[in-house]
PDB file of C-alpha atoms and ligand atoms in Angstrom:
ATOM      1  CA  UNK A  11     188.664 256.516 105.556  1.00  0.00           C
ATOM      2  CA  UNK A  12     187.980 253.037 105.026  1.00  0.00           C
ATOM      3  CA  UNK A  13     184.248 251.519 104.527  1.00  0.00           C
ATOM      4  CA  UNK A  14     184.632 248.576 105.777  1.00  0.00           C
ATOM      5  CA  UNK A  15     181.023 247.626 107.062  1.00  0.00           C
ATOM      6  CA  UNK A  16     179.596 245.198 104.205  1.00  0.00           C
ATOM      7  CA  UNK A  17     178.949 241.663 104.452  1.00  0.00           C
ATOM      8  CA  UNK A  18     180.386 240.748 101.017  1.00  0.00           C
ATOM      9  CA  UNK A  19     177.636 238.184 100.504  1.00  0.00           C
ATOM     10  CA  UNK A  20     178.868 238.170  96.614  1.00  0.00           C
ATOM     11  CA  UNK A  21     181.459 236.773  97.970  1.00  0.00           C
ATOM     12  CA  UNK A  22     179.726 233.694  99.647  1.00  0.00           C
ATOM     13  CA  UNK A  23     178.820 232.647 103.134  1.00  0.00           C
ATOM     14  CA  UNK A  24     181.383 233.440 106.097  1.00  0.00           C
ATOM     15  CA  UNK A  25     182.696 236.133 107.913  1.00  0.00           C
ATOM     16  CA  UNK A  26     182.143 239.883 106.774  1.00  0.00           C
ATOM     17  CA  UNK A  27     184.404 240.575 103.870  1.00  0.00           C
ATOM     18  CA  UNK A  28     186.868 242.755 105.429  1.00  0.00           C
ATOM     19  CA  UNK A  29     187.639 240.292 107.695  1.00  0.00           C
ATOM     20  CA  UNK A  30     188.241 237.442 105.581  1.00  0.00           C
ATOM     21  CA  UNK A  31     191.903 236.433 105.113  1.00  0.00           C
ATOM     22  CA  UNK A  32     194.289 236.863 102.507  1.00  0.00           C
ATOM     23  CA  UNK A  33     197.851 235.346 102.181  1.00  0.00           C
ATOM     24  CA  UNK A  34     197.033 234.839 105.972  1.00  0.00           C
ATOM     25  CA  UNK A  35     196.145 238.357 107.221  1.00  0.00           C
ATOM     26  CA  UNK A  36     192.311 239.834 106.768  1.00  0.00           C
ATOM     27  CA  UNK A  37     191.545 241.906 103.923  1.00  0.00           C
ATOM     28  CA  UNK A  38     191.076 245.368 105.646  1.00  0.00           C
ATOM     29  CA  UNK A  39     194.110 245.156 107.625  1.00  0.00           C
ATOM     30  CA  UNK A  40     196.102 245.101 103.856  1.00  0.00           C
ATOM     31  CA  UNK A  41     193.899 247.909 103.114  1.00  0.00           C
ATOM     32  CA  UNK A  42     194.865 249.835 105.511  1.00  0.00           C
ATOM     33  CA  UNK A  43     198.566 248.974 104.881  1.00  0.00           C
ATOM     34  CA  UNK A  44     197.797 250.047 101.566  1.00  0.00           C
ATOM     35  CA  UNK A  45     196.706 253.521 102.577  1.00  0.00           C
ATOM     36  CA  UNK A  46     199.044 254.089 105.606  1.00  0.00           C
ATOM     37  CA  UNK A  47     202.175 253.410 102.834  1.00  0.00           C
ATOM     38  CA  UNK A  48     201.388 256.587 101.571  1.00  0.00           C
ATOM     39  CA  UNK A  49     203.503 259.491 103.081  1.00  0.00           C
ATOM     40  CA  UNK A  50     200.726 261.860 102.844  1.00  0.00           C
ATOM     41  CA  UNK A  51     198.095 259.602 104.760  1.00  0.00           C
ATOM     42  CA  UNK A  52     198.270 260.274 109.027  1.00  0.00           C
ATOM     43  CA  UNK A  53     194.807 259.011 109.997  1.00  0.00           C
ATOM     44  CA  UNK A  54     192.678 256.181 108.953  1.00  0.00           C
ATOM     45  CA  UNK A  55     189.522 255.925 109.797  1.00  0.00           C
ATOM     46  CA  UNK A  56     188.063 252.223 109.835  1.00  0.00           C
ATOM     47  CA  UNK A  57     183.955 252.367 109.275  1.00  0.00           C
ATOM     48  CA  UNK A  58     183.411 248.527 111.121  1.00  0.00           C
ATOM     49  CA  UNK A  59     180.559 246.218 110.600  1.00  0.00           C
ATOM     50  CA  UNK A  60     177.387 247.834 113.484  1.00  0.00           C
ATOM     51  CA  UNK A  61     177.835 245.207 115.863  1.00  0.00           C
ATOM     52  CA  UNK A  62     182.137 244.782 115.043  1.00  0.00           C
ATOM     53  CA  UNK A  63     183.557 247.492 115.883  1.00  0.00           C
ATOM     54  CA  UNK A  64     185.225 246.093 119.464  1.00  0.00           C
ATOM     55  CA  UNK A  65     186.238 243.567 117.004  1.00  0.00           C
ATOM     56  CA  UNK A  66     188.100 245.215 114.372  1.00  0.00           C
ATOM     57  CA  UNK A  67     189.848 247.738 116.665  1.00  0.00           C
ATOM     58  CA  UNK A  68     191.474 244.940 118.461  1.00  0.00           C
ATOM     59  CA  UNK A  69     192.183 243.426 114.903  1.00  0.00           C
ATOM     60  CA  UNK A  70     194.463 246.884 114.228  1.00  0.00           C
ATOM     61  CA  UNK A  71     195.923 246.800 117.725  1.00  0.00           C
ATOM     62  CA  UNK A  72     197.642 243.034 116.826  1.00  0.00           C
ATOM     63  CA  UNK A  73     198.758 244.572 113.415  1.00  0.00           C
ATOM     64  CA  UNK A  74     201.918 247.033 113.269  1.00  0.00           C
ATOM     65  CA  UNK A  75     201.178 250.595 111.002  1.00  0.00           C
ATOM     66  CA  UNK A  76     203.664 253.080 110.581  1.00  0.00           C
ATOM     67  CA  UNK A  77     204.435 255.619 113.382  1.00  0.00           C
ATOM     68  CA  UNK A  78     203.328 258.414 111.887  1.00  0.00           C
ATOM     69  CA  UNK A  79     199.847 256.622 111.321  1.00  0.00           C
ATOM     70  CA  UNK A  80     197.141 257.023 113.898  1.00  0.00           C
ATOM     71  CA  UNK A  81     193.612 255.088 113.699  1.00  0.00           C
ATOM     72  CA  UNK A  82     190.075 255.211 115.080  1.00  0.00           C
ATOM     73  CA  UNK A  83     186.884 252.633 114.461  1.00  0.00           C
ATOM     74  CA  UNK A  84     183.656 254.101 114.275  1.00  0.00           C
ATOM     75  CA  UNK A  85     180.898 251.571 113.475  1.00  0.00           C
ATOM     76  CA  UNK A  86     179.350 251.912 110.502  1.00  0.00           C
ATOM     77  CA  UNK A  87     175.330 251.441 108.913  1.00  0.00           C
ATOM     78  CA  UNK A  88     173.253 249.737 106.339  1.00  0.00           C
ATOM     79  CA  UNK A  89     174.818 251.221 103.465  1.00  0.00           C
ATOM     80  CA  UNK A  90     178.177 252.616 102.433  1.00  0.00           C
ATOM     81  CA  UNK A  91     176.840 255.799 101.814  1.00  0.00           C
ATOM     82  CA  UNK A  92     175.563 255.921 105.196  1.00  0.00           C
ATOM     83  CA  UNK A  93     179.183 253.838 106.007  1.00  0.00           C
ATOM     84  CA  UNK A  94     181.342 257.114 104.880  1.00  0.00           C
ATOM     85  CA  UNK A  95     179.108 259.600 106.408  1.00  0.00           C
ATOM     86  CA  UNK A  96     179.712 258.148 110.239  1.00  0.00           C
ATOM     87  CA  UNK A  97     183.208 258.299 109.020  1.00  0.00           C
ATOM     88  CA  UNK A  98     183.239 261.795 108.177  1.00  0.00           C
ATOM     89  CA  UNK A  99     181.372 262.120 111.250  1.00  0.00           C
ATOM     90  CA  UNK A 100     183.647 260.792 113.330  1.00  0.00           C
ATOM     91  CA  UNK A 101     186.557 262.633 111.773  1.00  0.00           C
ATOM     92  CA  UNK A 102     188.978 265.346 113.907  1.00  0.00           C
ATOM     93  CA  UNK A 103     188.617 268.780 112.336  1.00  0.00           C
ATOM     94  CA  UNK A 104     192.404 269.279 111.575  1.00  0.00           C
ATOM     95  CA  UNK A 105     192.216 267.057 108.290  1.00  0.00           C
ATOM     96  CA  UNK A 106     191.204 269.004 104.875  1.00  0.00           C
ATOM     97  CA  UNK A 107     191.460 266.094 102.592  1.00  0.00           C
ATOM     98  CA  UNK A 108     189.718 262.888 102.657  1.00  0.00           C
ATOM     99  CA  UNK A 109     190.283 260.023 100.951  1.00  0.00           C
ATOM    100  CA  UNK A 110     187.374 257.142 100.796  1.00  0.00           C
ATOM    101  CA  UNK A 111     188.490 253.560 100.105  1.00  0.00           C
ATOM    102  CA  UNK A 112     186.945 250.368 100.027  1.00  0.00           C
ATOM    103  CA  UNK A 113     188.298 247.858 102.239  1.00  0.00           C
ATOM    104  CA  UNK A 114     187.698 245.495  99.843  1.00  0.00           C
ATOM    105  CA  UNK A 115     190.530 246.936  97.393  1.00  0.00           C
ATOM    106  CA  UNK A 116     193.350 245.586  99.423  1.00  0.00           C
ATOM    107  CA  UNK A 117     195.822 245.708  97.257  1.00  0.00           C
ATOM    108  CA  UNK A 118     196.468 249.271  96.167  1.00  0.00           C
ATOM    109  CA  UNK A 119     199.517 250.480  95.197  1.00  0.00           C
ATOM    110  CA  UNK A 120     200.868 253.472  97.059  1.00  0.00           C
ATOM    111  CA  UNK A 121     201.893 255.228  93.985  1.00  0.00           C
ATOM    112  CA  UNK A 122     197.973 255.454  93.222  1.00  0.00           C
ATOM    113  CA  UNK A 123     197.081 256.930  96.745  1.00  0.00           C
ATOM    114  CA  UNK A 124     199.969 259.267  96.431  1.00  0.00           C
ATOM    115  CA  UNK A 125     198.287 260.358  92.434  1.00  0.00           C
ATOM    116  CA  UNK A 126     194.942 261.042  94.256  1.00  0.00           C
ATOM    117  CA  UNK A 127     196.251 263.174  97.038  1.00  0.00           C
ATOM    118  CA  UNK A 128     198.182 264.887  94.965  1.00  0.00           C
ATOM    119  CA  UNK A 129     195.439 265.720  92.529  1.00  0.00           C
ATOM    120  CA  UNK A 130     193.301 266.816  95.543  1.00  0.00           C
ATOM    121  CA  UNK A 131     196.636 269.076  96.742  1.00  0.00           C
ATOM    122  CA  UNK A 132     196.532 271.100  93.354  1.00  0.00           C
ATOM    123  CA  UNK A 133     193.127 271.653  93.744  1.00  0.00           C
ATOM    124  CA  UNK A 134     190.384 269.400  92.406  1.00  0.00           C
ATOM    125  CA  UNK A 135     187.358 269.113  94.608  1.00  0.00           C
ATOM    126  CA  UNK A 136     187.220 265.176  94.328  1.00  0.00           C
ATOM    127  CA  UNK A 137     189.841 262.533  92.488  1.00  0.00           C
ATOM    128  CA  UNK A 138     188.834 259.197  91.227  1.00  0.00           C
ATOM    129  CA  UNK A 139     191.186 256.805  90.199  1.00  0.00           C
ATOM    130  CA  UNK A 140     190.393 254.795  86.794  1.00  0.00           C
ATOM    131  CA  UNK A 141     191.207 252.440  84.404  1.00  0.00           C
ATOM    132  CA  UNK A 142     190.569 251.546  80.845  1.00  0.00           C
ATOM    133  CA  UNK A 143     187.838 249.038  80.414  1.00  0.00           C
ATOM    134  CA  UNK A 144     188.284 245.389  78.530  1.00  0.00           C
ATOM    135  CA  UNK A 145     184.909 244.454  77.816  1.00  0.00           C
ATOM    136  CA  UNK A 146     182.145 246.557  75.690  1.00  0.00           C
ATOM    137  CA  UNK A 147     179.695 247.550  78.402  1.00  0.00           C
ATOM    138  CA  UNK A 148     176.075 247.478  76.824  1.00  0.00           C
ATOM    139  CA  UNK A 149     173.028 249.200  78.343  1.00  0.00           C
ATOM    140  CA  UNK A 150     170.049 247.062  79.044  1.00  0.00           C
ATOM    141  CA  UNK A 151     166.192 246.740  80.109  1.00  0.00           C
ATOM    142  CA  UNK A 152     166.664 244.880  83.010  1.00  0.00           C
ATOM    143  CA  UNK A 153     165.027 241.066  82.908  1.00  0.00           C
ATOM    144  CA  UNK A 154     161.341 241.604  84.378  1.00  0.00           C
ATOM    145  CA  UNK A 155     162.353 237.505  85.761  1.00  0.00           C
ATOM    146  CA  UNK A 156     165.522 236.029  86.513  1.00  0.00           C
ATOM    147  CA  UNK A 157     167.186 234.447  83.641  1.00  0.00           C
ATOM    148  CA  UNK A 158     165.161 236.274  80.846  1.00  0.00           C
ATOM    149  CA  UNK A 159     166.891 237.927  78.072  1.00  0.00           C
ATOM    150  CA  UNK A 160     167.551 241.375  78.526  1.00  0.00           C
ATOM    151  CA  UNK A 161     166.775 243.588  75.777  1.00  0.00           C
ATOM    152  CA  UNK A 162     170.023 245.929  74.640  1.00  0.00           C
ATOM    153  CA  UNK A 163     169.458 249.614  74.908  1.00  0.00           C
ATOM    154  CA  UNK A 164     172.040 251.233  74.010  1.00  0.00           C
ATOM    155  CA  UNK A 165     176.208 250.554  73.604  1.00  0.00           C
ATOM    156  CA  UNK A 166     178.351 253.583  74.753  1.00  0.00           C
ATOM    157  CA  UNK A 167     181.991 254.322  73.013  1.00  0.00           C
ATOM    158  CA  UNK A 168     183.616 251.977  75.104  1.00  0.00           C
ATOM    159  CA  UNK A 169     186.900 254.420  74.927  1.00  0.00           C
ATOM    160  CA  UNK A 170     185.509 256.984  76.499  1.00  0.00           C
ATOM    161  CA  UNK A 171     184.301 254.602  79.418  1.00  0.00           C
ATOM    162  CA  UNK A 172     186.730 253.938  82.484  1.00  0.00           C
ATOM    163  CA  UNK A 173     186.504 251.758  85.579  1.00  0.00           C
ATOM    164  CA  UNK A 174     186.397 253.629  88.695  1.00  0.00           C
ATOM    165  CA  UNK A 175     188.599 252.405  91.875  1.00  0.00           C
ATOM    166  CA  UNK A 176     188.884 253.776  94.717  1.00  0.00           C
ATOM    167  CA  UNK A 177     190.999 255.388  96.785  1.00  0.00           C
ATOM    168  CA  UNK A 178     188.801 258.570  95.716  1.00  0.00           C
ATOM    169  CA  UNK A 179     189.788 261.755  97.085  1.00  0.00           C
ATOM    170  CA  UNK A 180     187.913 264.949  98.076  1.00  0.00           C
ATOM    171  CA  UNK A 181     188.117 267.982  99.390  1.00  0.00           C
ATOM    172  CA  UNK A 182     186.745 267.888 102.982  1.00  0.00           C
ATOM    173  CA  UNK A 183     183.988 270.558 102.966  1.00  0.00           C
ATOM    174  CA  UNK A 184     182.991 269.092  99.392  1.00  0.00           C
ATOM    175  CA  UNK A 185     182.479 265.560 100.575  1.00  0.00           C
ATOM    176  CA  UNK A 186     180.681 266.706 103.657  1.00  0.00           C
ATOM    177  CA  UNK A 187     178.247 268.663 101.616  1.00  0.00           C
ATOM    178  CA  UNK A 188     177.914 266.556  99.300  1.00  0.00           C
ATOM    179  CA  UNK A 189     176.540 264.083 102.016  1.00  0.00           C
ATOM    180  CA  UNK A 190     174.498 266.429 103.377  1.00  0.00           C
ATOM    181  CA  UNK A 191     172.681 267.477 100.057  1.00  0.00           C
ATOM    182  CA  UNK A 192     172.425 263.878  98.172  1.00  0.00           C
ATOM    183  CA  UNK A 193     170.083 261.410  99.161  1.00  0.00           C
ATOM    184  CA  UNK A 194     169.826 259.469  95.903  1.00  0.00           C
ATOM    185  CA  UNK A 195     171.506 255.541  96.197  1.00  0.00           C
ATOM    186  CA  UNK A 196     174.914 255.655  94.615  1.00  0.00           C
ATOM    187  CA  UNK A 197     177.550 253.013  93.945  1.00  0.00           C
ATOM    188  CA  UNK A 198     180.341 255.552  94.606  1.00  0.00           C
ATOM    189  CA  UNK A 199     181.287 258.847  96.255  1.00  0.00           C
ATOM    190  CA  UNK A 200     182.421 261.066  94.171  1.00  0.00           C
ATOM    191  CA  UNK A 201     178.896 260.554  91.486  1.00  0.00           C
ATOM    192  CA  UNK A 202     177.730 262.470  94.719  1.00  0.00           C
ATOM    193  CA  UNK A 203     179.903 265.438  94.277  1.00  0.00           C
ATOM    194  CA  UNK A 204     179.046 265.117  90.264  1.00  0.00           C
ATOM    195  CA  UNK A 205     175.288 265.982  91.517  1.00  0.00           C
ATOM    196  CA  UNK A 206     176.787 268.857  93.148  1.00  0.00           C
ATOM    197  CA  UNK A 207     177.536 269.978  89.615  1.00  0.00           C
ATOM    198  CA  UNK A 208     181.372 270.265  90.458  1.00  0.00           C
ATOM    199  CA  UNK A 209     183.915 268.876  88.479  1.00  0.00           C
ATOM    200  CA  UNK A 210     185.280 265.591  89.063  1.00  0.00           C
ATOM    201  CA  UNK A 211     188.381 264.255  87.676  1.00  0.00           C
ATOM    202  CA  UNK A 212     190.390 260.925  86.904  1.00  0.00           C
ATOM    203  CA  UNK A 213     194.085 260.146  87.543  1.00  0.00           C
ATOM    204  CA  UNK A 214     195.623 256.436  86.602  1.00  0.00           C
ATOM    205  CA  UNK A 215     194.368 253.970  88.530  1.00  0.00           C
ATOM    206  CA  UNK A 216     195.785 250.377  88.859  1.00  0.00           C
ATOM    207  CA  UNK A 217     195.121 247.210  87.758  1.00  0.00           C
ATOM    208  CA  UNK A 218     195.619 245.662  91.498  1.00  0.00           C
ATOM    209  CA  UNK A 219     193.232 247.510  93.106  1.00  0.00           C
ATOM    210  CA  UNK A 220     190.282 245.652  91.842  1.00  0.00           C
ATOM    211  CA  UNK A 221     187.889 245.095  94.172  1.00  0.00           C
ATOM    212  CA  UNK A 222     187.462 241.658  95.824  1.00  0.00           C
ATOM    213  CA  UNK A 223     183.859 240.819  95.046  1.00  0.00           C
ATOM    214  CA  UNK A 224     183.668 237.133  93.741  1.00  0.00           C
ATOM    215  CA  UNK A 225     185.173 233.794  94.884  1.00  0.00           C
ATOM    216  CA  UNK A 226     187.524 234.381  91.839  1.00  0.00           C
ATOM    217  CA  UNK A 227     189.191 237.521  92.824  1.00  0.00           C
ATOM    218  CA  UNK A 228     190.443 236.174  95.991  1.00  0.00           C
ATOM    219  CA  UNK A 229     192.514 233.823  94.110  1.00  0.00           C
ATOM    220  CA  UNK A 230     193.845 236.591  91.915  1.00  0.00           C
ATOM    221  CA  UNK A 231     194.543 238.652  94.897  1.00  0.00           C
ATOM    222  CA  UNK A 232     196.594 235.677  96.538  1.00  0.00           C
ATOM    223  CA  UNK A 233     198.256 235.538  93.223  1.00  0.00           C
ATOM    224  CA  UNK A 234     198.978 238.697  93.385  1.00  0.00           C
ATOM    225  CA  UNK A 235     200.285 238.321  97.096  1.00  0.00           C
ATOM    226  CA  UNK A 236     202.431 235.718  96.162  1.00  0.00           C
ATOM    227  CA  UNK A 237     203.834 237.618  93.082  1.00  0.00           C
ATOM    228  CA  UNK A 238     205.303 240.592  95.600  1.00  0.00           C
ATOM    229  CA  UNK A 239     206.493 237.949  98.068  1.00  0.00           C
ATOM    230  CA  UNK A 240     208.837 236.756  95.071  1.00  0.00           C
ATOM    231  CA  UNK A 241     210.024 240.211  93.853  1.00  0.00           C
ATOM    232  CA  UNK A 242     210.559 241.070  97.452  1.00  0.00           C
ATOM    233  CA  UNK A 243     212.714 238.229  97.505  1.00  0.00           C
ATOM    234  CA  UNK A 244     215.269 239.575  94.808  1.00  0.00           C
TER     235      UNK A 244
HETATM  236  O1  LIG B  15     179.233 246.434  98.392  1.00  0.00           O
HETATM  237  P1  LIG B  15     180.431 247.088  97.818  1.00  0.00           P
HETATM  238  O2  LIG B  15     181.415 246.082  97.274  1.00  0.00           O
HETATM  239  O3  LIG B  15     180.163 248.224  96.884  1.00  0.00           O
HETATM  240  O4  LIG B  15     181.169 247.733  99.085  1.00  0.00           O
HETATM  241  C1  LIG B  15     182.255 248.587  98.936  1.00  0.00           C
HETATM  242  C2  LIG B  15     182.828 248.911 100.296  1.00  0.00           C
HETATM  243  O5  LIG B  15     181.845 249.557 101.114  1.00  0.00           O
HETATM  244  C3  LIG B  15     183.318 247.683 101.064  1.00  0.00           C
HETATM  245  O6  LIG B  15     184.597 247.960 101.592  1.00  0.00           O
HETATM  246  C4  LIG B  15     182.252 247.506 102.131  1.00  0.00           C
HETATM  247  O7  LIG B  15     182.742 246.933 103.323  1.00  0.00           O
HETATM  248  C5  LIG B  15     181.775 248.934 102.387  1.00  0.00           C
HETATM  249  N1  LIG B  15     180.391 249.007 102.929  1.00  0.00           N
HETATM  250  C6  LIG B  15     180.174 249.653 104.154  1.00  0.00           C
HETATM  251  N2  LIG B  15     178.900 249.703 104.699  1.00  0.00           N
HETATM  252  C7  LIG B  15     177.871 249.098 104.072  1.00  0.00           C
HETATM  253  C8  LIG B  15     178.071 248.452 102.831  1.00  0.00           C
HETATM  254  C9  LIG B  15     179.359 248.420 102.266  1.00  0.00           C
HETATM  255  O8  LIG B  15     181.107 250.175 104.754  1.00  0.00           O
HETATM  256  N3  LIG B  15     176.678 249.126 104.669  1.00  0.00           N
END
């Protein structure tokens, strides 16, 4: 499934971020690429801005998948959370596993969808994928006004910290539950399934499939583009 409902005002004014374009072709259609390269992935589900969904399905229509890859749009709401549970809503009863991934991570390798579903295959109730961190991450007291300093509250062990991607796997009935028990705002899915009390655990992630936020990253995704166009070439 593939939240793809947000606005992406980080990014700046213009079209909602999934639909923006990268190396010529919008952002969720290499997402869902990305996920439909995978062997083990038959459905996608596209969660579309409320008022986009006409939009986006005729987006996948003009774009070619693989023939073993089916599709439906569901439109989603006003936050991811409530994004991924229309998708879940929406989705046929045959499939055990989900996977949940942000549109704006276009550029996911398949070997990192394949880790996650296989992960969720041998059993874990939810997969993230993760990497390493480069900068020291310090707790703070948040500024009472813009621009104040923040006081530092605490620094953890930044080797024991990773960076969470997505796309993150569960267990069907686990997710679903999960949805219906937490109502608390989170920035990802499977800290839902954490509240749950189950375990949740991390396979490699990679370092293309950051998550297009700022003006910045688009250039390192077209860089990144460009980069496969020339090793395709050889
Ligand atoms: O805002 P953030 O970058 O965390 O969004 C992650 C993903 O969730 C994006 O792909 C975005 O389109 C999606 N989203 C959504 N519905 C919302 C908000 C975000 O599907 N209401």
């Amino acid at each position: 499934m593939i939240p793809a409902a947000g606005r992406g005002v980080r990014l700046g004014p213009g079209a909602p971020k999934a639909l923006r374009a990268l190396g010529g072709t919008p952002m969720l259609i290499h997402a869902v690429r990305a996920m439909a390269a995978s062997r083990g992935v038959s459905l996608v589900v596209v969660v579309a801005p409320p008022d986009g969904a006409g939009e986006v399905k005729s987006l996948l229509d003009a774009h070619a998948l693989p023939e073993r890859t089916d599709f439906l749009v569901v439109p989603g709401g006003e936050t991811r959370q409530e994004s991924v549970r229309l998708g879940l809503d929406a989705l046929p009863p045959e499939y055990d596993i989900v996977l949940v991934h942000d549109a704006a991570r276009p550029l996911v390798p398949v070997d990192t969808v394949d880790a996650v579903i296989d992960a969720v295959r041998e059993g874990a109730p939810a997969v993230v994928p993760a990497v390493p961190l480069a900068d020291t991450v310090k707790q703070v007291e948040p500024a009472a006004a813009p621009g104040e300093p923040e006081p530092v509250v605490a620094t953890p062990e930044r080797a024991r910290l990773r960076a969470v991607q997505t796309p993150q796997g569960f267990d069907r009935a686990t997710l679903v539950r999960a949805h219906g028990t937490v109502t608390d705002d989170v920035t990802d899915d499977a800290s839902m399934v954490e509240r749950l009390g189950l375990a949740v655990v991390v396979v490699p992630g990679h370092e293309e499939a950051f998550k297009v936020t700022r003006p910045l990253d688009l250039v390192l995704a077209e860089a990144v583009l460009a980069r496969r166009r020339l090793n395709d070439g050889f």
